C-alpha atoms as an extended CHARMM CRD file, in Angstrom:
* protein
*
       201  EXT
         1         1  MET       CA             -0.4610000000       -5.4390000000       19.7790000000  PROA      1               0.0000000000
         2         2  SER       CA             -3.3000000000       -5.8240000000       21.3310000000  PROA      2               0.0000000000
         3         3  GLU       CA             -5.7330000000       -8.5000000000       21.3270000000  PROA      3               0.0000000000
         4         4  ARG       CA             -9.1330000000       -8.2890000000       22.5850000000  PROA      4               0.0000000000
         5         5  VAL       CA            -11.0230000000      -11.7880000000       24.3920000000  PROA      5               0.0000000000
         6         6  THR       CA            -14.8840000000      -12.1110000000       23.7340000000  PROA      6               0.0000000000
         7         7  MET       CA            -17.0290000000      -13.9040000000       25.4020000000  PROA      7               0.0000000000
         8         8  PRO       CA            -17.6320000000      -17.0510000000       22.9850000000  PROA      8               0.0000000000
         9         9  ALA       CA            -20.4830000000      -18.8760000000       22.0580000000  PROA      9               0.0000000000
        10        10  LEU       CA            -20.8240000000      -22.0160000000       24.5480000000  PROA      10              0.0000000000
        11        11  GLY       CA            -23.5290000000      -23.6530000000       23.0410000000  PROA      11              0.0000000000
        12        12  GLU       CA            -26.2030000000      -23.6230000000       20.9500000000  PROA      12              0.0000000000
        13        13  SER       CA            -29.5660000000      -22.3040000000       22.2500000000  PROA      13              0.0000000000
        14        14  VAL       CA            -26.2930000000      -20.2790000000       24.6870000000  PROA      14              0.0000000000
        15        15  THR       CA            -26.1130000000      -15.9400000000       24.6210000000  PROA      15              0.0000000000
        16        16  GLU       CA            -24.6740000000      -15.0180000000       27.9460000000  PROA      16              0.0000000000
        17        17  GLY       CA            -22.2400000000      -16.1250000000       30.1850000000  PROA      17              0.0000000000
        18        18  THR       CA            -21.5140000000      -14.8350000000       34.2740000000  PROA      18              0.0000000000
        19        19  VAL       CA            -18.3040000000      -14.6430000000       34.7410000000  PROA      19              0.0000000000
        20        20  THR       CA            -17.5710000000      -16.6330000000       38.2480000000  PROA      20              0.0000000000
        21        21  ARG       CA            -13.9370000000      -15.9340000000       38.3730000000  PROA      21              0.0000000000
        22        22  TRP       CA            -10.6610000000      -14.7880000000       36.6310000000  PROA      22              0.0000000000
        23        23  LEU       CA             -7.5250000000      -16.3780000000       36.9680000000  PROA      23              0.0000000000
        24        24  LYS       CA             -5.5100000000      -14.3270000000       35.3000000000  PROA      24              0.0000000000
        25        25  ALA       CA             -4.9440000000      -10.8910000000       37.0540000000  PROA      25              0.0000000000
        26        26  VAL       CA             -3.6940000000       -7.7980000000       34.8300000000  PROA      26              0.0000000000
        27        27  GLY       CA             -0.1050000000       -7.5530000000       34.5160000000  PROA      27              0.0000000000
        28        28  GLU       CA              0.8710000000      -11.7320000000       34.5830000000  PROA      28              0.0000000000
        29        29  ARG       CA              1.6040000000      -13.4800000000       30.9400000000  PROA      29              0.0000000000
        30        30  VAL       CA             -0.9250000000      -15.4690000000       29.3640000000  PROA      30              0.0000000000
        31        31  GLU       CA              0.0130000000      -18.5960000000       26.4690000000  PROA      31              0.0000000000
        32        32  VAL       CA             -1.6970000000      -19.7400000000       23.8060000000  PROA      32              0.0000000000
        33        33  ASP       CA             -5.1930000000      -21.6420000000       25.3380000000  PROA      33              0.0000000000
        34        34  GLU       CA             -3.8560000000      -21.7960000000       28.6260000000  PROA      34              0.0000000000
        35        35  PRO       CA             -7.3740000000      -20.4790000000       30.6410000000  PROA      35              0.0000000000
        36        36  LEU       CA             -7.9570000000      -16.9690000000       31.2420000000  PROA      36              0.0000000000
        37        37  LEU       CA            -10.6150000000      -16.6850000000       33.6270000000  PROA      37              0.0000000000
        38        38  GLU       CA            -14.0420000000      -19.7380000000       34.0860000000  PROA      38              0.0000000000
        39        39  VAL       CA            -17.0020000000      -18.9570000000       32.7250000000  PROA      39              0.0000000000
        40        40  SER       CA            -21.1900000000      -20.2450000000       34.3190000000  PROA      40              0.0000000000
        41        41  THR       CA            -24.6800000000      -21.0920000000       31.9330000000  PROA      41              0.0000000000
        42        42  ASP       CA            -27.1500000000      -22.4560000000       32.5250000000  PROA      42              0.0000000000
        43        43  LYS       CA            -25.8780000000      -25.5610000000       31.0650000000  PROA      43              0.0000000000
        44        44  VAL       CA            -22.1140000000      -25.6470000000       31.3140000000  PROA      44              0.0000000000
        45        45  ASP       CA            -19.7710000000      -24.1020000000       33.9070000000  PROA      45              0.0000000000
        46        46  THR       CA            -16.1170000000      -23.9630000000       31.7030000000  PROA      46              0.0000000000
        47        47  GLU       CA            -12.7520000000      -21.8090000000       31.3330000000  PROA      47              0.0000000000
        48        48  ILE       CA            -12.3820000000      -19.8450000000       28.3580000000  PROA      48              0.0000000000
        49        49  PRO       CA             -8.7330000000      -19.4460000000       27.6300000000  PROA      49              0.0000000000
        50        50  SER       CA             -6.3630000000      -17.1570000000       25.9490000000  PROA      50              0.0000000000
        51        51  PRO       CA             -6.1840000000      -17.1720000000       21.8660000000  PROA      51              0.0000000000
        52        52  VAL       CA             -2.8670000000      -15.6410000000       22.0140000000  PROA      52              0.0000000000
        53        53  ALA       CA              0.0730000000      -15.4080000000       23.8780000000  PROA      53              0.0000000000
        54        54  GLY       CA              0.7530000000      -12.0500000000       25.8320000000  PROA      54              0.0000000000
        55        55  VAL       CA              0.1900000000      -10.2830000000       28.6310000000  PROA      55              0.0000000000
        56        56  LEU       CA             -2.9410000000       -9.4790000000       30.1940000000  PROA      56              0.0000000000
        57        57  GLU       CA             -3.7130000000       -5.3620000000       29.9940000000  PROA      57              0.0000000000
        58        58  GLU       CA             -6.9340000000       -4.9880000000       30.9700000000  PROA      58              0.0000000000
        59        59  ILE       CA             -9.1520000000       -6.5620000000       32.2210000000  PROA      59              0.0000000000
        60        60  LEU       CA            -12.8520000000       -5.6780000000       30.7450000000  PROA      60              0.0000000000
        61        61  VAL       CA            -15.5690000000       -7.5830000000       32.5630000000  PROA      61              0.0000000000
        62        62  GLN       CA            -15.8370000000       -7.8030000000       36.2630000000  PROA      62              0.0000000000
        63        63  GLU       CA            -16.6600000000      -11.3930000000       38.2270000000  PROA      63              0.0000000000
        64        64  ASP       CA            -20.4710000000      -12.2530000000       39.0390000000  PROA      64              0.0000000000
        65        65  ASP       CA            -21.1490000000      -10.1590000000       35.3120000000  PROA      65              0.0000000000
        66        66  THR       CA            -23.1330000000      -11.6340000000       32.6260000000  PROA      66              0.0000000000
        67        67  VAL       CA            -22.0690000000      -10.2120000000       29.3310000000  PROA      67              0.0000000000
        68        68  PRO       CA            -24.0780000000      -11.8490000000       26.2220000000  PROA      68              0.0000000000
        69        69  VAL       CA            -21.9410000000      -13.7590000000       23.5770000000  PROA      69              0.0000000000
        70        70  GLY       CA            -19.6920000000      -11.5220000000       21.1270000000  PROA      70              0.0000000000
        71        71  ALA       CA            -18.9720000000       -9.3000000000       24.2740000000  PROA      71              0.0000000000
        72        72  ASP       CA            -15.5610000000       -7.8810000000       24.9320000000  PROA      72              0.0000000000
        73        73  LEU       CA            -14.0660000000       -9.2520000000       28.5800000000  PROA      73              0.0000000000
        74        74  ALA       CA            -10.5300000000       -8.3110000000       28.4380000000  PROA      74              0.0000000000
        75        75  VAL       CA             -7.1890000000       -7.3920000000       26.6850000000  PROA      75              0.0000000000
        76        76  ILE       CA             -4.3790000000       -8.7420000000       25.6170000000  PROA      76              0.0000000000
        77        77  GLY       CA             -0.5440000000       -7.0840000000       24.4220000000  PROA      77              0.0000000000
        78        78  ASP       CA              3.0440000000       -7.0430000000       25.0290000000  PROA      78              0.0000000000
        79        79  GLY       CA              3.3160000000       -5.6460000000       27.5580000000  PROA      79              0.0000000000
        80        80  SER       CA              4.5790000000       -2.3810000000       26.6070000000  PROA      80              0.0000000000
        81        81  GLY       CA              0.1420000000       -0.9350000000       27.1500000000  PROA      81              0.0000000000
        82        82  GLY       CA             -0.6750000000        2.0520000000       25.4140000000  PROA      82              0.0000000000
        83        83  GLY       CA              3.4600000000        3.9220000000       25.1910000000  PROA      83              0.0000000000
        84        84  ASP       CA              4.3650000000        1.9350000000       22.1480000000  PROA      84              0.0000000000
        85        85  GLN       CA              0.3930000000        3.3600000000       20.8380000000  PROA      85              0.0000000000
        86        86  GLU       CA              1.6260000000        6.6690000000       21.7970000000  PROA      86              0.0000000000
        87        87  GLN       CA              4.2230000000        6.7180000000       19.9860000000  PROA      87              0.0000000000
        88        88  ALA       CA              3.1270000000        4.8320000000       17.4910000000  PROA      88              0.0000000000
        89        89  PRO       CA              1.8570000000        8.0500000000       15.8610000000  PROA      89              0.0000000000
        90        90  ALA       CA              4.1800000000       10.4120000000       16.3830000000  PROA      90              0.0000000000
        91        91  ALA       CA              6.2800000000        7.6400000000       14.3870000000  PROA      91              0.0000000000
        92        92  GLN       CA              4.0370000000        7.8300000000       11.3760000000  PROA      92              0.0000000000
        93        93  GLU       CA              3.7580000000       11.3920000000       11.3800000000  PROA      93              0.0000000000
        94        94  GLU       CA              7.3940000000       12.2570000000       11.0590000000  PROA      94              0.0000000000
        95        95  PRO       CA              7.7140000000       10.9660000000        7.9330000000  PROA      95              0.0000000000
        96        96  ALA       CA              4.7100000000       12.5700000000        6.7230000000  PROA      96              0.0000000000
        97        97  GLU       CA              6.5550000000       16.0570000000        7.3840000000  PROA      97              0.0000000000
        98        98  ALA       CA              9.7910000000       14.7630000000        6.1660000000  PROA      98              0.0000000000
        99        99  PRO       CA              8.3780000000       14.3530000000        1.8280000000  PROA      99              0.0000000000
       100       100  ALA       CA              6.5000000000       17.0460000000        3.0970000000  PROA      100             0.0000000000
       101       101  ASP       CA             10.0080000000       19.2400000000        3.6580000000  PROA      101             0.0000000000
       102       102  ASN       CA             11.8690000000       17.7400000000        0.8730000000  PROA      102             0.0000000000
       103       103  SER       CA              9.3870000000       19.3090000000       -1.4020000000  PROA      103             0.0000000000
       104       104  GLY       CA              9.2020000000       22.5200000000       -0.1440000000  PROA      104             0.0000000000
       105       105  GLN       CA             13.0320000000       22.5990000000       -0.9750000000  PROA      105             0.0000000000
       106       106  SER       CA             14.3060000000       24.6600000000       -3.7180000000  PROA      106             0.0000000000
       107       107  GLY       CA             17.1220000000       22.0950000000       -4.8600000000  PROA      107             0.0000000000
       108       108  ASP       CA             14.2580000000       19.7540000000       -5.4290000000  PROA      108             0.0000000000
       109       109  GLY       CA             12.0160000000       21.5850000000       -6.5570000000  PROA      109             0.0000000000
       110       110  ASP       CA             14.8530000000       23.0860000000       -9.8250000000  PROA      110             0.0000000000
       111       111  ALA       CA             15.6690000000       19.6660000000      -10.3970000000  PROA      111             0.0000000000
       112       112  ILE       CA             11.6030000000       18.6320000000      -10.9290000000  PROA      112             0.0000000000
       113       113  ASP       CA             11.0840000000       22.0610000000      -13.2920000000  PROA      113             0.0000000000
       114       114  ASP       CA             14.7580000000       21.0770000000      -14.9230000000  PROA      114             0.0000000000
       115       115  ALA       CA             12.8920000000       17.1330000000      -15.6410000000  PROA      115             0.0000000000
       116       116  GLN       CA              9.9040000000       19.3620000000      -16.7470000000  PROA      116             0.0000000000
       117       117  ASP       CA             11.5260000000       21.5210000000      -19.3200000000  PROA      117             0.0000000000
       118       118  ALA       CA             13.4620000000       18.8380000000      -20.5420000000  PROA      118             0.0000000000
       119       119  ASN       CA             10.4570000000       16.5900000000      -21.2100000000  PROA      119             0.0000000000
       120       120  GLU       CA              8.6740000000       19.4570000000      -22.7620000000  PROA      120             0.0000000000
       121       121  VAL       CA             11.5140000000       19.7520000000      -25.2480000000  PROA      121             0.0000000000
       122       122  ALA       CA             11.6710000000       16.7210000000      -26.6700000000  PROA      122             0.0000000000
       123       123  PRO       CA              8.1860000000       16.1700000000      -28.1680000000  PROA      123             0.0000000000
       124       124  ALA       CA              9.1560000000       20.2780000000      -29.2650000000  PROA      124             0.0000000000
       125       125  GLY       CA             12.3400000000       18.5800000000      -31.0050000000  PROA      125             0.0000000000
       126       126  ASP       CA              9.9750000000       15.4270000000      -32.1260000000  PROA      126             0.0000000000
       127       127  GLN       CA              7.8240000000       17.9560000000      -33.4960000000  PROA      127             0.0000000000
       128       128  CYS       CA             10.4080000000       20.0520000000      -35.3730000000  PROA      128             0.0000000000
       129       129  GLY       CA             10.9040000000       16.4390000000      -36.5010000000  PROA      129             0.0000000000
       130       130  GLN       CA              8.3460000000       15.0870000000      -38.2650000000  PROA      130             0.0000000000
       131       131  GLU       CA              7.6130000000       18.5350000000      -40.1390000000  PROA      131             0.0000000000
       132       132  PRO       CA              9.6230000000       17.2730000000      -43.5590000000  PROA      132             0.0000000000
       133       133  ALA       CA              7.1110000000       14.3200000000      -43.7430000000  PROA      133             0.0000000000
       134       134  GLN       CA              4.5220000000       16.3420000000      -43.1760000000  PROA      134             0.0000000000
       135       135  PRO       CA              4.3740000000       18.2530000000      -45.7870000000  PROA      135             0.0000000000
       136       136  SER       CA              4.9220000000       14.9780000000      -48.0030000000  PROA      136             0.0000000000
       137       137  THR       CA              1.3290000000       14.1530000000      -46.4480000000  PROA      137             0.0000000000
       138       138  GLU       CA              0.0600000000       17.3930000000      -47.0290000000  PROA      138             0.0000000000
       139       139  ALA       CA              1.6310000000       16.7550000000      -50.6990000000  PROA      139             0.0000000000
       140       140  ALA       CA             -0.9140000000       13.5150000000      -50.8800000000  PROA      140             0.0000000000
       141       141  PRO       CA             -4.3990000000       15.0100000000      -50.2580000000  PROA      141             0.0000000000
       142       142  PRO       CA             -4.1820000000       17.1340000000      -53.8290000000  PROA      142             0.0000000000
       143       143  GLN       CA             -3.3980000000       14.5230000000      -55.9400000000  PROA      143             0.0000000000
       144       144  GLN       CA             -5.9160000000       12.6800000000      -54.7590000000  PROA      144             0.0000000000
       145       145  ALA       CA             -8.5960000000       15.8750000000      -55.6230000000  PROA      145             0.0000000000
       146       146  THR       CA             -7.0980000000       15.7140000000      -58.8050000000  PROA      146             0.0000000000
       147       147  ALA       CA             -7.8460000000       12.1050000000      -59.4640000000  PROA      147             0.0000000000
       148       148  ASP       CA            -10.8150000000       12.6860000000      -58.3890000000  PROA      148             0.0000000000
       149       149  THR       CA            -11.7600000000       15.6020000000      -60.4840000000  PROA      149             0.0000000000
       150       150  GLY       CA            -10.7860000000       13.9620000000      -63.1580000000  PROA      150             0.0000000000
       151       151  SER       CA            -13.0410000000       11.1040000000      -62.9940000000  PROA      151             0.0000000000
       152       152  GLY       CA            -16.0090000000       12.3590000000      -61.0740000000  PROA      152             0.0000000000
       153       153  GLY       CA            -15.8040000000       15.4590000000      -63.7610000000  PROA      153             0.0000000000
       154       154  GLY       CA            -18.0720000000       18.7590000000      -62.2580000000  PROA      154             0.0000000000
       155       155  GLU       CA            -20.4910000000       16.5340000000      -60.7920000000  PROA      155             0.0000000000
       156       156  VAL       CA            -17.8420000000       15.8150000000      -57.4890000000  PROA      156             0.0000000000
       157       157  SER       CA            -21.3490000000       16.7570000000      -54.2930000000  PROA      157             0.0000000000
       158       158  GLY       CA            -22.9330000000       13.8530000000      -56.3150000000  PROA      158             0.0000000000
       159       159  GLY       CA            -21.0710000000       11.9340000000      -57.9510000000  PROA      159             0.0000000000
       160       160  THR       CA            -20.4530000000        7.5040000000      -56.8640000000  PROA      160             0.0000000000
       161       161  THR       CA            -17.0470000000        6.5750000000      -56.9270000000  PROA      161             0.0000000000
       162       162  VAL       CA            -16.6880000000        3.1540000000      -59.5770000000  PROA      162             0.0000000000
       163       163  THR       CA            -14.5380000000        0.8660000000      -58.1930000000  PROA      163             0.0000000000
       164       164  MET       CA            -12.5120000000       -2.6420000000      -59.8800000000  PROA      164             0.0000000000
       165       165  PRO       CA            -15.4480000000       -5.1770000000      -59.7210000000  PROA      165             0.0000000000
       166       166  ALA       CA            -14.1540000000       -9.0030000000      -58.5610000000  PROA      166             0.0000000000
       167       167  LEU       CA            -13.3730000000      -10.3780000000      -62.5380000000  PROA      167             0.0000000000
       168       168  GLY       CA            -12.7700000000      -13.9910000000      -61.2080000000  PROA      168             0.0000000000
       169       169  GLU       CA            -12.0950000000      -16.7820000000      -59.3680000000  PROA      169             0.0000000000
       170       170  SER       CA             -8.2060000000      -15.8790000000      -59.1950000000  PROA      170             0.0000000000
       171       171  VAL       CA             -8.2130000000      -12.5150000000      -61.1040000000  PROA      171             0.0000000000
       172       172  THR       CA             -6.3720000000       -9.8630000000      -58.9050000000  PROA      172             0.0000000000
       173       173  GLU       CA             -6.1380000000       -7.6490000000      -61.6140000000  PROA      173             0.0000000000
       174       174  GLY       CA             -7.1240000000       -5.9630000000      -64.9110000000  PROA      174             0.0000000000
       175       175  THR       CA             -6.2700000000       -3.2910000000      -67.8700000000  PROA      175             0.0000000000
       176       176  ILE       CA             -8.4260000000       -1.0030000000      -69.2810000000  PROA      176             0.0000000000
       177       177  THR       CA             -8.2540000000       -1.2230000000      -73.0910000000  PROA      177             0.0000000000
       178       178  ARG       CA            -10.8560000000        1.0370000000      -73.3980000000  PROA      178             0.0000000000
       179       179  TRP       CA            -13.6670000000        3.9660000000      -72.2180000000  PROA      179             0.0000000000
       180       180  LEU       CA            -16.8230000000        3.3740000000      -74.0930000000  PROA      180             0.0000000000
       181       181  LYS       CA            -18.1180000000        6.9800000000      -71.9130000000  PROA      181             0.0000000000
       182       182  ALA       CA            -15.7740000000       10.7580000000      -72.1400000000  PROA      182             0.0000000000
       183       183  GLU       CA            -16.6200000000       13.1230000000      -68.9930000000  PROA      183             0.0000000000
       184       184  GLY       CA            -19.9900000000       14.8280000000      -69.0820000000  PROA      184             0.0000000000
       185       185  ASP       CA            -21.3090000000       12.2860000000      -70.5870000000  PROA      185             0.0000000000
       186       186  ASP       CA            -24.9460000000       10.6810000000      -68.9890000000  PROA      186             0.0000000000
       187       187  VAL       CA            -24.9150000000        7.3170000000      -67.3910000000  PROA      187             0.0000000000
       188       188  ALA       CA            -28.0510000000        4.8410000000      -67.3580000000  PROA      188             0.0000000000
       189       189  VAL       CA            -27.9770000000        1.8740000000      -65.3380000000  PROA      189             0.0000000000
       190       190  ASP       CA            -26.1070000000       -1.0590000000      -66.2760000000  PROA      190             0.0000000000
       191       191  GLU       CA            -24.8680000000        0.6960000000      -69.3580000000  PROA      191             0.0000000000
       192       192  PRO       CA            -21.5020000000        0.1080000000      -70.5510000000  PROA      192             0.0000000000
       193       193  LEU       CA            -18.7920000000        2.4480000000      -69.0320000000  PROA      193             0.0000000000
       194       194  LEU       CA            -15.0150000000        1.6110000000      -69.9360000000  PROA      194             0.0000000000
       195       195  GLU       CA            -14.0830000000       -2.6110000000      -71.8700000000  PROA      195             0.0000000000
       196       196  VAL       CA            -11.5630000000       -4.2090000000      -69.4700000000  PROA      196             0.0000000000
       197       197  SER       CA             -9.2820000000       -6.4630000000      -70.3160000000  PROA      197             0.0000000000
       198       198  THR       CA             -7.3470000000       -9.7410000000      -67.6590000000  PROA      198             0.0000000000
       199       199  ASP       CA             -5.4880000000      -13.2880000000      -69.3300000000  PROA      199             0.0000000000
       200       200  LYS       CA             -8.8380000000      -15.1310000000      -68.5140000000  PROA      200             0.0000000000
       201       201  VAL       CA            -12.0050000000      -12.7300000000      -69.7860000000  PROA      201             0.0000000000
């Protein structure tokens, strides 16, 4: 992995510097914070240390060149140069091809087909197992329908369901003692429909 050495900020108002001398040559090893080159500005002359340890692979700026702050000065790597970098993509391509070859093998494809078939069979079996339960759920709506037709009479479309009201603070149920209206009778608002008895009222 290569690391680029850039021109650091050399002062509050300094925007560029001139490379006066390189202290290392290409191919030489340099340690962290070891001086790489000397730079001169209109305010200060200083040495630029190496930010990483490695081998100076490339010098991007020659002596007496003036470069702005942040510009690349040199490249420091592990000494392998571009050889490993060229081999790295090839090594990365091989794993990419391997999955493609594996996916194309008939054995794996058959295994995937078998697994899909097994998954398809399992839901079908579950649905078959649910079929006995479905008639029971379908049997419930007719019972509800008969109850609705019995309570609402012929006017089901415009009918309103009458529910058991709360008959007291601790009353949870009531007993119907007498119906005051029959099916088909007209009922006005607030007209008594039936009588209900509880343990309190």
